[in-house]
């Protein structure tokens, strides 16, 4: 290269441009290159063709080949698709520059304005496979040699901006630095176009630049006038980012990255972190790039306790303001968390410097995220039309743990460029807007799994990226408000809707009269039952028993109720409805009998109507597999009760060797059971002076309890905010808690004390914030294998007969640990997330597969002897790698096109069993490792999405409770009789109750998925532990090691039973939903 540069100075300048690592160096070297060649920067694609003609040595030609391949896509029409279009892009972030590149390839004139003068953000972005493929197609490896090498799937923001900046400059994009966009200058008369207000005052050429497309990519804090934004709030979420100097030493390169660890499925890691450092986190991620990059979510109480925050403020801006953060304490916090996560292998952690020369560590708030209501608008004045589009964070602010920001940002950039092409073609504005909004509806749902698999074929055309694409999901009539003509929106039609993708709402209660009519129809024909109101008609308990019997006849034998008192009959019906129908109590049985709280009774009966209102009335009983049975709340309650019963049985079996009984409809409480029919103290009739207070006061805090905010547990009512674990303050869930007989406090299963002075987890923080459902949900999964001594019941389970210890041979142990457990051949359980790839990829590098899983000799012949075609393809790939750097790079880029089926993956693992195989085929090794990291990242993202949604539900329930308090207070102050109450107010209250029920059902669905993640994590950890034992010779194991191995095998059996229960109950629920769907269609 030196010889070439000496012969042609432009070649040396071009090499300087390619390797420049600072923004000013990129701009300076490119200006020098253009000056040397007698060219002017900018000039659209003509500049690119001139550069290509002048620079024809090998390194430049390989870059031109990549860009030519991209530009040859038919969608660009050889750079003439938008030849008469003028575009302004605001913001030179990754999404803004990516938009500029696409617009330049379409042939448009593109001007970018950026208020900053350098790229200094070290934070690292996770890349989806298609973004890696896309950037490689733009020559990313030429600009940044370490781009996504090996198993890397991320890049720092600074490096991404640099390589996109270089591509944009080569394609003739004009870029202006230190210029701030402040607004639009509409045309004052016909004949001129739209211009921009810029600060400081720019040169005349830029000040007079007229454009017909504006792309805003300036971040979530800048959204052009006219766009409305929706805020999505969750619980308080404090993120901390830290960048440490990467010395690129051998020791540093050997430290493994952390694609993501979340408390929601791996609490042991965070408990150990708390015990060692006092730091309490929700998650942590570690990537290596230009720096060692760490990002984590910290709990507020931990930051206060460790002195990072000076004071506690309710306002987030005050809480995380510069005056309230102690920099030295924040540095210690970040350094200690990073050191623990990497086991101290990074040595002395030195902070990298940010743009101001200060340590690059920061705390930020991501409690609320914004999302634009629309992705585009059109403004027209004096005949000049302007298309405005949003991309990047100003369109959808990403939730950072999901790693979706840059991927969805690129997709939005592609969609925006596609709209510009339609715009330049002369498509009607409303049609352009409708198609853009149809695409926008897909953006938040996209993931690597639901996009087209052939990422090499992605283009601007949305059909190449989105399967099952419907570009007419939004009609032109629905976007008329996005077309602004002379400051006036087009006339809006009343029957238009802006969101055609809203899911169908559940069955609402339109009026009290409708609810009363439904109750009358359901209880018709039962002797002695006549429902005429919401008070006295329900006082004897017979009406409620009749309603339960109508919905599920097998639950109740009405003949056994003869002679049973009103209170006992009502209590029985309430208990059956809760345990078998998933209908939580709203008021205590005493108030139903007294008839003094009709408003509470209406709210309670609304639960029945919501679950069973679609069931057509018929004289025949309602099917046991009804809509109510499919309730997620009921499913979760059954699951929890079954798992808890399973924990009380040694190794999941009773003394008879039978399987643990699964909670089912066949086992129901008898109406004559003493526990239900005998009056107990809480069910005694209350004096008249206390009737109004029953159920109206929280059993914990003693404060007033309103209908929308109350929950019921153990026949008592609580505020949702009060019913939480005494140790960790995590909200509790039905069957996922215990009350200690000594101190009377409630605990989640993990923190329930074994004795009055000892807790299962003594080191857990006592002052941390409620953490959603993550802590108690993990404990609800039937006895964690890592805590086999945890108590099972408050009073202790009965002792089971002792069992004979079974000794297993090494072969039996290996076979047991590798079994694929199913309950029945005909039952199809829920799909398990792939989890083996990361474990097996790691072991492949260690060449230690022998001795794990089924014996090597029993592997299928197809795995022991791969097909000749597959071996030939691998050999061909290796031969191509030996041709030189260029072909090696091409091979590395092509590896992303490989789709690993199960057969291919098994063949790879078979290769890994032979010593040196992975080194012999480095491309396969990189592919396998990348797949492993992708699976790990998917799992982490899934957990974080669950946690975020649980937090949002918690906030929504809190807001509903506040609204319900005001509404109920107003209703009760008017009158105690429903006939005299404001019907509109009652309807509003019932709507709030319905919203609460919907949120609770969604929450239960999410918590079931949390249980699946927890069980998966437990199995993964057991696999890891057992692997280390089973790879050793039996004769070399100590007695203690053998005992530990036997204990882990027992834990594995217990885990198998837990998964068996979950699969059976999910299968039952699936059949219920299928039957309900068939019934709806019928």
GROMACS .gro file of C-alpha atoms in nm, residues 437-642:
model
  206
  437UNK     CA    1  -4.895   0.438   0.903
  438UNK     CA    2  -4.972   0.079   0.803
  439UNK     CA    3  -4.600   0.004   0.824
  440UNK     CA    4  -4.571   0.193   1.152
  441UNK     CA    5  -4.821  -0.043   1.312
  442UNK     CA    6  -4.577  -0.329   1.249
  443UNK     CA    7  -4.268  -0.159   1.388
  444UNK     CA    8  -4.313  -0.227   1.760
  445UNK     CA    9  -4.400  -0.590   1.689
  446UNK     CA   10  -4.094  -0.672   1.481
  447UNK     CA   11  -3.827  -0.910   1.604
  448UNK     CA   12  -3.570  -1.130   1.430
  449UNK     CA   13  -3.814  -1.421   1.462
  450UNK     CA   14  -4.113  -1.265   1.287
  451UNK     CA   15  -3.933  -1.107   0.991
  452UNK     CA   16  -3.836  -1.277   0.667
  453UNK     CA   17  -3.559  -1.527   0.726
  454UNK     CA   18  -3.360  -1.444   0.413
  455UNK     CA   19  -3.195  -1.128   0.541
  456UNK     CA   20  -2.965  -1.107   0.241
  457UNK     CA   21  -3.268  -1.016   0.027
  458UNK     CA   22  -3.382  -0.719   0.237
  459UNK     CA   23  -3.436  -0.398   0.038
  460UNK     CA   24  -3.634  -0.078   0.078
  461UNK     CA   25  -3.943  -0.265  -0.038
  462UNK     CA   26  -4.134  -0.353   0.283
  463UNK     CA   27  -4.250  -0.682   0.128
  464UNK     CA   28  -3.889  -0.803   0.134
  465UNK     CA   29  -3.872  -0.758   0.511
  466UNK     CA   30  -4.219  -0.810   0.661
  467UNK     CA   31  -4.411  -1.135   0.608
  468UNK     CA   32  -4.790  -1.118   0.585
  469UNK     CA   33  -4.769  -0.748   0.504
  470UNK     CA   34  -5.095  -0.554   0.478
  471UNK     CA   35  -5.032  -0.206   0.339
  472UNK     CA   36  -5.403  -0.125   0.360
  473UNK     CA   37  -5.454  -0.180   0.730
  474UNK     CA   38  -5.485   0.198   0.754
  475UNK     CA   39  -5.700   0.365   0.490
  476UNK     CA   40  -5.657   0.713   0.340
  477UNK     CA   41  -5.974   0.825   0.518
  478UNK     CA   42  -5.816   0.743   0.851
  479UNK     CA   43  -5.515   0.970   0.799
  480UNK     CA   44  -5.693   1.282   0.681
  481UNK     CA   45  -5.596   1.458   1.005
  482UNK     CA   46  -5.228   1.409   0.911
  483UNK     CA   47  -5.267   1.625   0.600
  484UNK     CA   48  -5.242   1.993   0.691
  485UNK     CA   49  -5.337   2.240   0.417
  486UNK     CA   50  -5.265   2.600   0.503
  487UNK     CA   51  -5.282   2.538   0.876
  488UNK     CA   52  -5.614   2.350   0.852
  489UNK     CA   53  -5.655   1.976   0.870
  490UNK     CA   54  -5.877   1.801   0.617
  491UNK     CA   55  -6.233   1.752   0.732
  492UNK     CA   56  -6.269   1.450   0.954
  493UNK     CA   57  -6.548   1.197   0.922
  494UNK     CA   58  -6.710   1.076   1.240
  495UNK     CA   59  -6.704   0.712   1.139
  496UNK     CA   60  -6.326   0.717   1.076
  497UNK     CA   61  -6.095   0.549   1.325
  498UNK     CA   62  -5.724   0.598   1.366
  499UNK     CA   63  -5.641   0.260   1.504
  500UNK     CA   64  -5.779  -0.034   1.312
  501UNK     CA   65  -5.553  -0.278   1.491
  502UNK     CA   66  -5.705  -0.247   1.837
  503UNK     CA   67  -5.783  -0.586   1.987
  504UNK     CA   68  -6.144  -0.668   2.057
  505UNK     CA   69  -6.247  -0.559   2.403
  506UNK     CA   70  -6.392  -0.802   2.656
  507UNK     CA   71  -6.762  -0.821   2.728
  508UNK     CA   72  -6.855  -0.495   2.900
  509UNK     CA   73  -7.147  -0.435   3.129
  510UNK     CA   74  -7.346  -0.172   2.946
  511UNK     CA   75  -7.591  -0.095   3.229
  512UNK     CA   76  -7.697  -0.221   3.569
  513UNK     CA   77  -8.019  -0.333   3.407
  514UNK     CA   78  -7.829  -0.555   3.165
  515UNK     CA   79  -7.631  -0.711   3.450
  516UNK     CA   80  -7.949  -0.770   3.648
  517UNK     CA   81  -8.120  -0.926   3.344
  518UNK     CA   82  -7.825  -1.160   3.291
  519UNK     CA   83  -7.832  -1.269   3.656
  520UNK     CA   84  -8.207  -1.333   3.632
  521UNK     CA   85  -8.161  -1.551   3.323
  522UNK     CA   86  -7.878  -1.750   3.483
  523UNK     CA   87  -8.070  -1.817   3.805
  524UNK     CA   88  -8.409  -1.878   3.645
  525UNK     CA   89  -8.572  -2.209   3.733
  526UNK     CA   90  -8.401  -2.259   4.068
  527UNK     CA   91  -8.653  -2.310   4.351
  528UNK     CA   92  -8.661  -2.032   4.606
  529UNK     CA   93  -8.445  -1.800   4.393
  530UNK     CA   94  -8.588  -1.477   4.255
  531UNK     CA   95  -8.343  -1.202   4.164
  532UNK     CA   96  -8.502  -0.858   4.155
  533UNK     CA   97  -8.225  -0.632   4.286
  534UNK     CA   98  -7.865  -0.619   4.411
  535UNK     CA   99  -7.939  -0.639   4.783
  536UNK     CA  100  -8.213  -0.852   4.939
  537UNK     CA  101  -8.232  -1.101   4.651
  538UNK     CA  102  -7.883  -1.227   4.742
  539UNK     CA  103  -7.916  -1.220   5.121
  540UNK     CA  104  -7.992  -1.591   5.175
  541UNK     CA  105  -7.700  -1.710   4.959
  542UNK     CA  106  -7.922  -1.923   4.736
  543UNK     CA  107  -7.902  -1.689   4.437
  544UNK     CA  108  -7.521  -1.694   4.440
  545UNK     CA  109  -7.517  -2.073   4.481
  546UNK     CA  110  -7.758  -2.102   4.189
  547UNK     CA  111  -7.534  -1.883   3.974
  548UNK     CA  112  -7.228  -2.097   4.054
  549UNK     CA  113  -7.427  -2.415   3.992
  550UNK     CA  114  -7.548  -2.284   3.655
  551UNK     CA  115  -7.193  -2.208   3.547
  552UNK     CA  116  -7.045  -2.531   3.683
  553UNK     CA  117  -7.301  -2.790   3.803
  554UNK     CA  118  -7.035  -3.038   3.915
  555UNK     CA  119  -6.911  -2.799   4.183
  556UNK     CA  120  -7.222  -2.793   4.395
  557UNK     CA  121  -7.500  -3.029   4.498
  558UNK     CA  122  -7.788  -2.797   4.579
  559UNK     CA  123  -7.971  -3.070   4.770
  560UNK     CA  124  -7.703  -3.059   5.040
  561UNK     CA  125  -7.780  -2.693   5.111
  562UNK     CA  126  -8.106  -2.775   5.288
  563UNK     CA  127  -8.083  -2.639   5.639
  564UNK     CA  128  -7.761  -2.450   5.571
  565UNK     CA  129  -7.757  -2.091   5.695
  566UNK     CA  130  -7.737  -1.790   5.465
  567UNK     CA  131  -7.387  -1.697   5.577
  568UNK     CA  132  -7.248  -2.049   5.530
  569UNK     CA  133  -7.411  -2.089   5.187
  570UNK     CA  134  -7.278  -1.753   5.072
  571UNK     CA  135  -6.928  -1.834   5.201
  572UNK     CA  136  -6.936  -2.167   5.018
  573UNK     CA  137  -7.036  -2.005   4.688
  574UNK     CA  138  -6.771  -1.734   4.724
  575UNK     CA  139  -6.501  -1.992   4.796
  576UNK     CA  140  -6.600  -2.213   4.502
  577UNK     CA  141  -6.613  -1.915   4.267
  578UNK     CA  142  -6.265  -1.812   4.375
  579UNK     CA  143  -6.098  -2.153   4.357
  580UNK     CA  144  -6.277  -2.305   4.059
  581UNK     CA  145  -6.395  -2.013   3.848
  582UNK     CA  146  -6.117  -1.763   3.912
  583UNK     CA  147  -6.360  -1.499   4.048
  584UNK     CA  148  -6.190  -1.312   4.331
  585UNK     CA  149  -6.412  -1.183   4.616
  586UNK     CA  150  -6.484  -0.812   4.623
  587UNK     CA  151  -6.685  -0.791   4.947
  588UNK     CA  152  -6.701  -1.035   5.242
  589UNK     CA  153  -6.994  -1.278   5.269
  590UNK     CA  154  -7.128  -1.087   5.570
  591UNK     CA  155  -7.206  -0.781   5.358
  592UNK     CA  156  -7.374  -0.995   5.092
  593UNK     CA  157  -7.601  -1.141   5.356
  594UNK     CA  158  -7.676  -0.806   5.515
  595UNK     CA  159  -7.740  -0.643   5.175
  596UNK     CA  160  -7.581  -0.317   5.290
  597UNK     CA  161  -7.327  -0.283   5.007
  598UNK     CA  162  -7.509  -0.311   4.673
  599UNK     CA  163  -7.228  -0.125   4.498
  600UNK     CA  164  -6.976  -0.389   4.606
  601UNK     CA  165  -7.213  -0.668   4.503
  602UNK     CA  166  -7.256  -0.511   4.158
  603UNK     CA  167  -6.878  -0.497   4.119
  604UNK     CA  168  -6.852  -0.862   4.228
  605UNK     CA  169  -7.118  -0.985   3.986
  606UNK     CA  170  -6.949  -0.789   3.710
  607UNK     CA  171  -6.659  -1.039   3.737
  608UNK     CA  172  -6.900  -1.322   3.657
  609UNK     CA  173  -7.049  -1.134   3.364
  610UNK     CA  174  -6.704  -1.050   3.222
  611UNK     CA  175  -6.596  -1.414   3.232
  612UNK     CA  176  -6.922  -1.583   3.128
  613UNK     CA  177  -7.124  -1.308   2.963
  614UNK     CA  178  -7.067  -1.449   2.613
  615UNK     CA  179  -7.212  -1.783   2.713
  616UNK     CA  180  -7.559  -1.801   2.554
  617UNK     CA  181  -7.835  -1.869   2.799
  618UNK     CA  182  -7.975  -2.213   2.782
  619UNK     CA  183  -8.166  -2.437   3.019
  620UNK     CA  184  -7.875  -2.677   3.005
  621UNK     CA  185  -7.575  -2.627   3.234
  622UNK     CA  186  -7.283  -2.428   3.104
  623UNK     CA  187  -6.996  -2.645   2.983
  624UNK     CA  188  -6.724  -2.703   3.241
  625UNK     CA  189  -6.477  -2.580   2.980
  626UNK     CA  190  -6.624  -2.233   2.966
  627UNK     CA  191  -6.471  -1.895   2.914
  628UNK     CA  192  -6.433  -1.844   3.286
  629UNK     CA  193  -6.234  -2.162   3.327
  630UNK     CA  194  -5.979  -2.031   3.080
  631UNK     CA  195  -5.903  -1.735   3.303
  632UNK     CA  196  -5.532  -1.677   3.338
  633UNK     CA  197  -5.586  -1.590   3.704
  634UNK     CA  198  -5.753  -1.925   3.770
  635UNK     CA  199  -5.485  -2.108   3.574
  636UNK     CA  200  -5.208  -1.947   3.775
  637UNK     CA  201  -5.384  -2.016   4.104
  638UNK     CA  202  -5.424  -2.383   4.014
  639UNK     CA  203  -5.063  -2.402   3.910
  640UNK     CA  204  -4.941  -2.251   4.235
  641UNK     CA  205  -5.154  -2.480   4.451
  642UNK     CA  206  -5.040  -2.787   4.261
   0.00000   0.00000   0.00000
